[in-house]
Amino acid sequence: MEGLKGRDFLGLADLTPSEVKQLLDLAAQMKAQKVNPRCEKVLGLVFYKASTRTRVSFSVAMYQLGGQVIDLNPSVSQVSRGEPLPDTARVLDRYLDVLAVRTFAQADVETFARYCKIPVINALTDLEHPCQALADLMTVQECFGDFSGLTLSYLGDGNNVAHSLLLGCAMVGMNVRVATPDGYEPNPEIVNRAIALSGGSTEVTVTSDPIAAAKGAHVLYTDVWASMGQEQEAGSRIPVFQPYQLRDELLKYADSDAIVLHCLPAHRGEEISDEVIEGSQSRVWDQAENRMHAQKALLASVLGAAI
Ligand code: CP
Ligand code: NVA
């Protein structure tokens, strides 16, 4: 994927639909060990929020490419003592080959990208989780072979994960529905962007009706009701979000071959029932594994590794 060399990945729409598909194909080839590019470079991880999957999957992906990882926990760097981001970014740029940033404001990953010549990857912001969406699309492709005619229904909070899924589904030609309580809808700019990306050829729906969203869906997806940074609202959100819980009763409305996805970590008994996440339609562990393959393909591509 020569075209991605040196590029930032701050949001899913930084890629063209054809680049998303090529990246998914490359990830599948890497997972099947049909290609094994080498890239002896150094990845920096600047994570202002907790992470298990993203931190470990990026690290292992980089090691498997032959590279190294430096985990730059902001609490033990000068960042936590107030060093301006543009200064930190310009210095890290001189040491590292690629940087993955997990933070709150999308503007902060944009600042890193503006002041770094090396590629900067969004490892989750409040606005988007684009690396997650790549792994999600890879999982759907593995399960169904193709995206055409499929519908992914996301139930819950109109958050970062919902945003990247809206964009991702629209880009690969899959219908997407997002069902949220009133007042928790996805960002309208993202929804409009998804509609534009769909070119009118696939459905992009935002609704408050979880049953309408689940009907006939091939993929049912959920995420936590209170994201990192919203912990103080977690208790008060539970009754508001209860009708959107991914449980057997809702699963019955979906296609009989439907799969269940969750980006994890999950709160069993809140956004998803224990029966559903542990049930025969759940693909959450394959989905989590695919984070590593999708990000390895992304790293190899932005670093310009010979495939
Ligand atoms: N899904 C996801 O990004 O998980 P982590 O927060 O553990 O990285
Ligand atoms: N929406 C969640 C995703 C965690 C992977 C959060 O931002 O906390």
Short mmCIF file of C-alpha atoms and ligand atoms in Angstrom, two decimals:
data_model
loop_
_atom_site.label_atom_id
_atom_site.label_comp_id
_atom_site.label_asym_id
_atom_site.label_seq_id
_atom_site.Cartn_x
_atom_site.Cartn_y
_atom_site.Cartn_z
CA MET A 1 0.00 0.00 0.00
CA GLU A 2 2.56 2.52 -1.23
CA GLY A 3 -0.07 5.29 -1.26
CA LEU A 4 -0.37 5.34 2.53
CA LYS A 5 3.34 5.85 3.19
CA GLY A 6 3.91 8.82 5.51
CA ARG A 7 0.19 9.52 5.92
CA ASP A 8 -1.66 10.28 9.17
CA PHE A 9 -4.71 8.27 10.23
CA LEU A 10 -6.72 10.60 12.46
CA GLY A 11 -10.16 9.48 11.33
CA LEU A 12 -11.57 6.78 9.11
CA ALA A 13 -12.32 9.23 6.31
CA ASP A 14 -8.60 10.05 6.04
CA LEU A 15 -8.60 6.94 3.84
CA THR A 16 -10.50 6.55 0.59
CA PRO A 17 -13.02 3.68 0.40
CA SER A 18 -10.64 1.83 -1.91
CA GLU A 19 -7.75 2.29 0.56
CA VAL A 20 -9.94 0.88 3.36
CA LYS A 21 -10.67 -2.20 1.25
CA GLN A 22 -6.99 -2.63 0.30
CA LEU A 23 -5.99 -2.33 3.96
CA LEU A 24 -8.56 -4.98 4.95
CA ASP A 25 -7.24 -7.29 2.23
CA LEU A 26 -3.66 -6.74 3.41
CA ALA A 27 -4.70 -7.43 7.03
CA ALA A 28 -6.37 -10.69 5.93
CA GLN A 29 -3.22 -11.73 4.03
CA MET A 30 -1.09 -10.94 7.08
CA LYS A 31 -3.44 -12.90 9.35
CA ALA A 32 -3.16 -15.89 6.99
CA GLN A 33 0.63 -15.38 7.04
CA LYS A 34 0.68 -15.06 3.27
CA VAL A 35 2.75 -11.87 3.51
CA ASN A 36 5.20 -10.91 6.22
CA PRO A 37 6.64 -7.45 5.61
CA ARG A 38 9.57 -6.30 7.74
CA CYS A 39 9.76 -2.83 9.13
CA GLU A 40 12.45 -2.24 11.73
CA LYS A 41 11.15 1.10 12.93
CA VAL A 42 10.07 2.56 16.28
CA LEU A 43 6.45 3.21 17.32
CA GLY A 44 5.65 5.58 20.19
CA LEU A 45 2.42 5.17 22.18
CA VAL A 46 1.12 8.31 23.89
CA PHE A 47 -2.01 7.21 25.74
CA TYR A 48 -3.86 9.66 28.00
CA LYS A 49 -6.57 7.06 28.66
CA ALA A 50 -6.50 3.44 29.79
CA SER A 51 -6.14 0.68 27.20
CA THR A 52 -5.64 -3.06 27.05
CA ARG A 53 -6.39 -4.10 23.46
CA THR A 54 -5.07 -1.07 21.62
CA ARG A 55 -1.83 -0.85 23.58
CA VAL A 56 -1.04 -4.56 23.35
CA SER A 57 -2.23 -5.10 19.77
CA PHE A 58 -0.20 -2.13 18.49
CA SER A 59 2.84 -3.33 20.43
CA VAL A 60 2.66 -6.93 19.24
CA ALA A 61 1.96 -5.82 15.67
CA MET A 62 5.07 -3.65 15.72
CA TYR A 63 7.22 -6.43 17.24
CA GLN A 64 5.98 -8.86 14.60
CA LEU A 65 7.03 -6.39 11.91
CA GLY A 66 10.52 -6.41 13.42
CA GLY A 67 10.13 -2.98 15.02
CA GLN A 68 10.26 -1.61 18.55
CA VAL A 69 7.73 0.18 20.77
CA ILE A 70 8.18 2.93 23.36
CA ASP A 71 5.23 3.31 25.72
CA LEU A 72 5.16 7.02 26.54
CA ASN A 73 2.76 7.12 29.45
CA PRO A 74 1.96 10.86 29.79
CA SER A 75 1.96 10.59 33.58
CA VAL A 76 5.69 9.85 33.59
CA SER A 77 6.67 12.30 30.85
CA GLN A 78 6.85 16.09 30.90
CA VAL A 79 3.41 16.22 29.24
CA SER A 80 1.74 15.82 32.64
CA ARG A 81 3.80 18.79 33.92
CA GLY A 82 2.42 21.06 31.24
CA GLU A 83 4.92 20.85 28.36
CA PRO A 84 2.97 22.19 25.37
CA LEU A 85 1.83 19.54 22.88
CA PRO A 86 3.51 21.25 19.89
CA ASP A 87 6.86 21.08 21.74
CA THR A 88 6.40 17.43 22.73
CA ALA A 89 5.30 16.58 19.20
CA ARG A 90 8.32 18.22 17.53
CA VAL A 91 10.72 16.39 19.83
CA LEU A 92 9.07 12.95 19.52
CA ASP A 93 9.11 13.47 15.76
CA ARG A 94 12.94 13.51 15.88
CA TYR A 95 13.15 10.15 17.70
CA LEU A 96 10.27 8.02 16.45
CA ASP A 97 9.07 6.69 13.09
CA VAL A 98 5.33 6.56 13.86
CA LEU A 99 3.18 7.73 16.76
CA ALA A 100 -0.16 6.40 18.04
CA VAL A 101 -2.10 8.78 20.32
CA ARG A 102 -5.10 8.02 22.56
CA THR A 103 -6.61 11.14 24.05
CA PHE A 104 -9.78 13.15 24.65
CA ALA A 105 -10.01 15.98 22.10
CA GLN A 106 -9.70 15.24 18.39
CA ALA A 107 -7.94 18.64 18.19
CA ASP A 108 -5.06 17.16 20.19
CA VAL A 109 -4.33 14.37 17.70
CA GLU A 110 -4.57 17.01 14.99
CA THR A 111 -1.98 19.09 16.87
CA PHE A 112 0.35 16.08 17.08
CA ALA A 113 -0.12 15.53 13.34
CA ARG A 114 0.52 19.20 12.53
CA TYR A 115 3.80 19.27 14.44
CA CYS A 116 5.05 15.78 13.50
CA LYS A 117 6.35 14.83 10.07
CA ILE A 118 6.05 11.15 10.99
CA PRO A 119 2.63 9.47 10.61
CA VAL A 120 0.27 10.01 13.54
CA ILE A 121 -2.46 7.43 14.22
CA ASN A 122 -5.64 8.04 16.22
CA ALA A 123 -5.72 5.27 18.84
CA LEU A 124 -9.09 6.64 20.15
CA THR A 125 -10.38 10.12 20.79
CA ASP A 126 -13.78 11.27 22.03
CA LEU A 127 -14.75 11.72 18.36
CA GLU A 128 -13.47 8.56 16.67
CA HIS A 129 -11.95 5.12 17.14
CA PRO A 130 -10.86 4.42 13.56
CA CYS A 131 -8.48 1.52 14.31
CA GLN A 132 -11.36 -0.27 16.03
CA ALA A 133 -13.56 0.20 12.95
CA LEU A 134 -10.88 -1.34 10.70
CA ALA A 135 -10.86 -4.48 12.87
CA ASP A 136 -14.67 -4.49 12.99
CA LEU A 137 -14.94 -4.35 9.20
CA MET A 138 -12.30 -7.07 8.90
CA THR A 139 -14.38 -9.28 11.21
CA VAL A 140 -17.56 -8.67 9.20
CA GLN A 141 -15.69 -9.50 5.99
CA GLU A 142 -14.36 -12.73 7.53
CA CYS A 143 -17.85 -13.78 8.61
CA PHE A 144 -19.81 -12.82 5.50
CA GLY A 145 -17.21 -12.58 2.71
CA ASP A 146 -18.61 -9.33 1.36
CA PHE A 147 -20.32 -6.19 2.64
CA SER A 148 -22.92 -5.79 -0.07
CA GLY A 149 -26.50 -6.22 1.15
CA LEU A 150 -25.46 -6.37 4.81
CA THR A 151 -26.78 -4.15 7.60
CA LEU A 152 -24.82 -3.29 10.74
CA SER A 153 -26.95 -1.98 13.61
CA TYR A 154 -25.27 -0.22 16.49
CA LEU A 155 -27.33 0.15 19.69
CA GLY A 156 -26.35 2.47 22.53
CA ASP A 157 -24.44 5.72 22.89
CA GLY A 158 -23.70 7.81 19.79
CA ASN A 159 -20.01 7.86 20.69
CA ASN A 160 -16.55 7.54 19.12
CA VAL A 161 -17.10 3.88 18.18
CA ALA A 162 -20.49 4.66 16.62
CA HIS A 163 -18.92 7.51 14.63
CA SER A 164 -16.14 5.40 13.11
CA LEU A 165 -18.62 2.62 12.32
CA LEU A 166 -20.95 5.08 10.55
CA LEU A 167 -18.08 6.24 8.36
CA GLY A 168 -16.62 2.77 7.86
CA CYS A 169 -19.87 1.09 6.88
CA ALA A 170 -20.70 3.89 4.45
CA MET A 171 -17.22 3.57 2.90
CA VAL A 172 -17.41 -0.18 2.28
CA GLY A 173 -21.03 -0.17 1.06
CA MET A 174 -22.79 -1.66 4.09
CA ASN A 175 -26.08 -0.33 5.46
CA VAL A 176 -25.67 1.19 8.90
CA ARG A 177 -28.24 2.00 11.58
CA VAL A 178 -27.50 3.70 14.88
CA ALA A 179 -30.15 3.52 17.62
CA THR A 180 -29.66 5.78 20.64
CA PRO A 181 -31.83 7.36 23.32
CA ASP A 182 -32.93 10.93 22.56
CA GLY A 183 -30.11 13.31 23.38
CA TYR A 184 -27.36 10.73 22.78
CA GLU A 185 -27.38 10.74 18.98
CA PRO A 186 -24.11 10.66 17.01
CA ASN A 187 -22.48 13.92 15.92
CA PRO A 188 -24.58 15.26 13.00
CA GLU A 189 -21.46 16.24 11.04
CA ILE A 190 -20.29 12.61 11.14
CA VAL A 191 -23.75 11.39 10.11
CA ASN A 192 -23.78 13.81 7.17
CA ARG A 193 -20.30 12.73 6.19
CA ALA A 194 -21.40 9.08 6.28
CA ILE A 195 -24.41 9.91 4.11
CA ALA A 196 -22.11 11.65 1.63
CA LEU A 197 -19.68 8.69 1.66
CA SER A 198 -22.52 6.23 1.06
CA GLY A 199 -23.30 8.09 -2.15
CA GLY A 200 -26.97 7.37 -1.56
CA SER A 201 -26.44 3.73 -2.48
CA THR A 202 -26.64 2.35 1.08
CA GLU A 203 -28.78 3.16 4.11
CA VAL A 204 -27.48 5.48 6.87
CA THR A 205 -30.14 5.67 9.60
CA VAL A 206 -30.22 7.26 13.04
CA THR A 207 -33.21 6.26 15.16
CA SER A 208 -34.35 6.07 18.77
CA ASP A 209 -36.12 2.73 18.13
CA PRO A 210 -33.89 -0.24 19.07
CA ILE A 211 -36.31 -2.83 17.64
CA ALA A 212 -36.54 -1.07 14.27
CA ALA A 213 -32.74 -0.92 14.21
CA ALA A 214 -32.32 -4.61 15.07
CA LYS A 215 -34.86 -5.92 12.53
CA GLY A 216 -33.15 -8.00 9.86
CA ALA A 217 -29.67 -6.78 10.85
CA HIS A 218 -26.67 -8.98 10.03
CA VAL A 219 -24.39 -7.39 12.62
CA LEU A 220 -25.54 -6.18 16.03
CA TYR A 221 -22.98 -3.98 17.74
CA THR A 222 -22.82 -2.23 21.07
CA ASP A 223 -20.36 -0.35 23.28
CA VAL A 224 -20.34 1.00 26.82
CA TRP A 225 -23.04 3.51 27.75
CA ALA A 226 -20.52 5.85 29.41
CA SER A 227 -17.15 6.24 27.71
CA MET A 228 -13.83 7.09 29.32
CA GLY A 229 -14.15 10.61 30.69
CA GLN A 230 -17.92 10.20 31.30
CA GLU A 231 -17.65 7.93 34.35
CA GLN A 232 -19.57 10.38 36.56
CA GLU A 233 -22.65 9.91 34.32
CA ALA A 234 -22.48 6.10 34.29
CA GLY A 235 -25.13 5.53 36.98
CA SER A 236 -27.66 8.04 35.67
CA ARG A 237 -27.36 6.68 32.13
CA ILE A 238 -28.34 3.10 33.04
CA PRO A 239 -32.15 3.58 33.09
CA VAL A 240 -32.04 5.79 29.98
CA PHE A 241 -30.10 3.22 27.95
CA GLN A 242 -31.80 0.06 29.29
CA PRO A 243 -34.08 -0.44 26.22
CA TYR A 244 -30.95 -0.53 24.02
CA GLN A 245 -29.30 -3.42 25.90
CA LEU A 246 -28.13 -6.10 23.47
CA ARG A 247 -30.04 -9.08 24.88
CA ASP A 248 -31.68 -12.24 23.53
CA GLU A 249 -35.01 -10.49 23.07
CA LEU A 250 -33.46 -7.94 20.68
CA LEU A 251 -31.26 -10.51 18.96
CA LYS A 252 -34.43 -12.37 17.88
CA TYR A 253 -35.33 -9.46 15.59
CA ALA A 254 -32.02 -9.72 13.71
CA ASP A 255 -31.23 -12.00 10.77
CA SER A 256 -30.93 -15.64 11.89
CA ASP A 257 -27.24 -15.63 10.86
CA ALA A 258 -26.52 -12.33 12.60
CA ILE A 259 -23.27 -11.88 14.50
CA VAL A 260 -22.71 -9.83 17.65
CA LEU A 261 -19.78 -7.46 18.03
CA HIS A 262 -18.55 -5.31 20.93
CA CYS A 263 -15.30 -3.35 20.91
CA LEU A 264 -14.67 -4.31 24.58
CA PRO A 265 -14.27 -3.74 27.46
CA ALA A 266 -17.89 -4.82 28.08
CA HIS A 267 -20.15 -4.20 31.05
CA ARG A 268 -22.21 -7.38 31.20
CA GLY A 269 -25.74 -6.66 32.38
CA GLU A 270 -25.54 -3.09 31.06
CA GLU A 271 -25.08 -2.62 27.30
CA ILE A 272 -24.92 -6.39 26.65
CA SER A 273 -26.26 -9.42 28.49
CA ASP A 274 -23.93 -12.19 29.60
CA GLU A 275 -25.92 -14.69 27.46
CA VAL A 276 -25.42 -12.64 24.28
CA ILE A 277 -21.71 -11.88 24.69
CA GLU A 278 -21.03 -15.53 25.57
CA GLY A 279 -23.57 -16.86 23.04
CA SER A 280 -23.05 -18.69 19.76
CA GLN A 281 -23.53 -15.53 17.67
CA SER A 282 -20.84 -13.54 19.47
CA ARG A 283 -17.65 -12.89 17.52
CA VAL A 284 -16.06 -10.51 20.01
CA TRP A 285 -12.85 -12.52 20.54
CA ASP A 286 -12.14 -12.75 16.79
CA GLN A 287 -12.91 -9.04 16.62
CA ALA A 288 -10.40 -8.28 19.38
CA GLU A 289 -7.75 -10.44 17.66
CA ASN A 290 -8.31 -8.58 14.42
CA ARG A 291 -7.21 -5.32 16.06
CA MET A 292 -3.67 -6.68 15.79
CA HIS A 293 -3.88 -7.77 12.16
CA ALA A 294 -5.61 -4.58 10.99
CA GLN A 295 -3.14 -2.34 12.82
CA LYS A 296 -0.18 -4.36 11.54
CA ALA A 297 -1.41 -3.71 8.00
CA LEU A 298 -1.86 -0.02 8.85
CA LEU A 299 1.61 0.30 10.41
CA ALA A 300 3.30 -1.50 7.50
CA SER A 301 1.45 0.77 5.08
CA VAL A 302 2.13 4.14 6.72
CA LEU A 303 5.76 3.12 7.29
CA GLY A 304 6.13 2.10 3.65
CA ALA A 305 7.25 -1.48 4.38
CA ALA A 306 7.81 -3.52 1.23
CA ILE A 307 4.92 -5.98 1.03
N1 CP B 1 -11.47 -1.66 22.17
C1 CP B 1 -10.44 -1.00 22.72
O1 CP B 1 -9.96 0.01 22.18
O2 CP B 1 -9.98 -1.53 23.87
P1 CP B 1 -8.90 -0.89 24.84
O3 CP B 1 -9.53 0.33 25.47
O4 CP B 1 -8.60 -1.96 25.84
O5 CP B 1 -7.68 -0.49 24.05
N1 NVA B 2 -16.46 4.33 23.76
C1 NVA B 2 -15.46 3.71 24.59
C2 NVA B 2 -14.59 2.81 23.78
C3 NVA B 2 -13.54 2.07 24.56
C4 NVA B 2 -12.69 1.21 23.69
C5 NVA B 2 -14.63 4.79 25.27
O1 NVA B 2 -14.28 5.76 24.61
O2 NVA B 2 -14.36 4.66 26.46
#
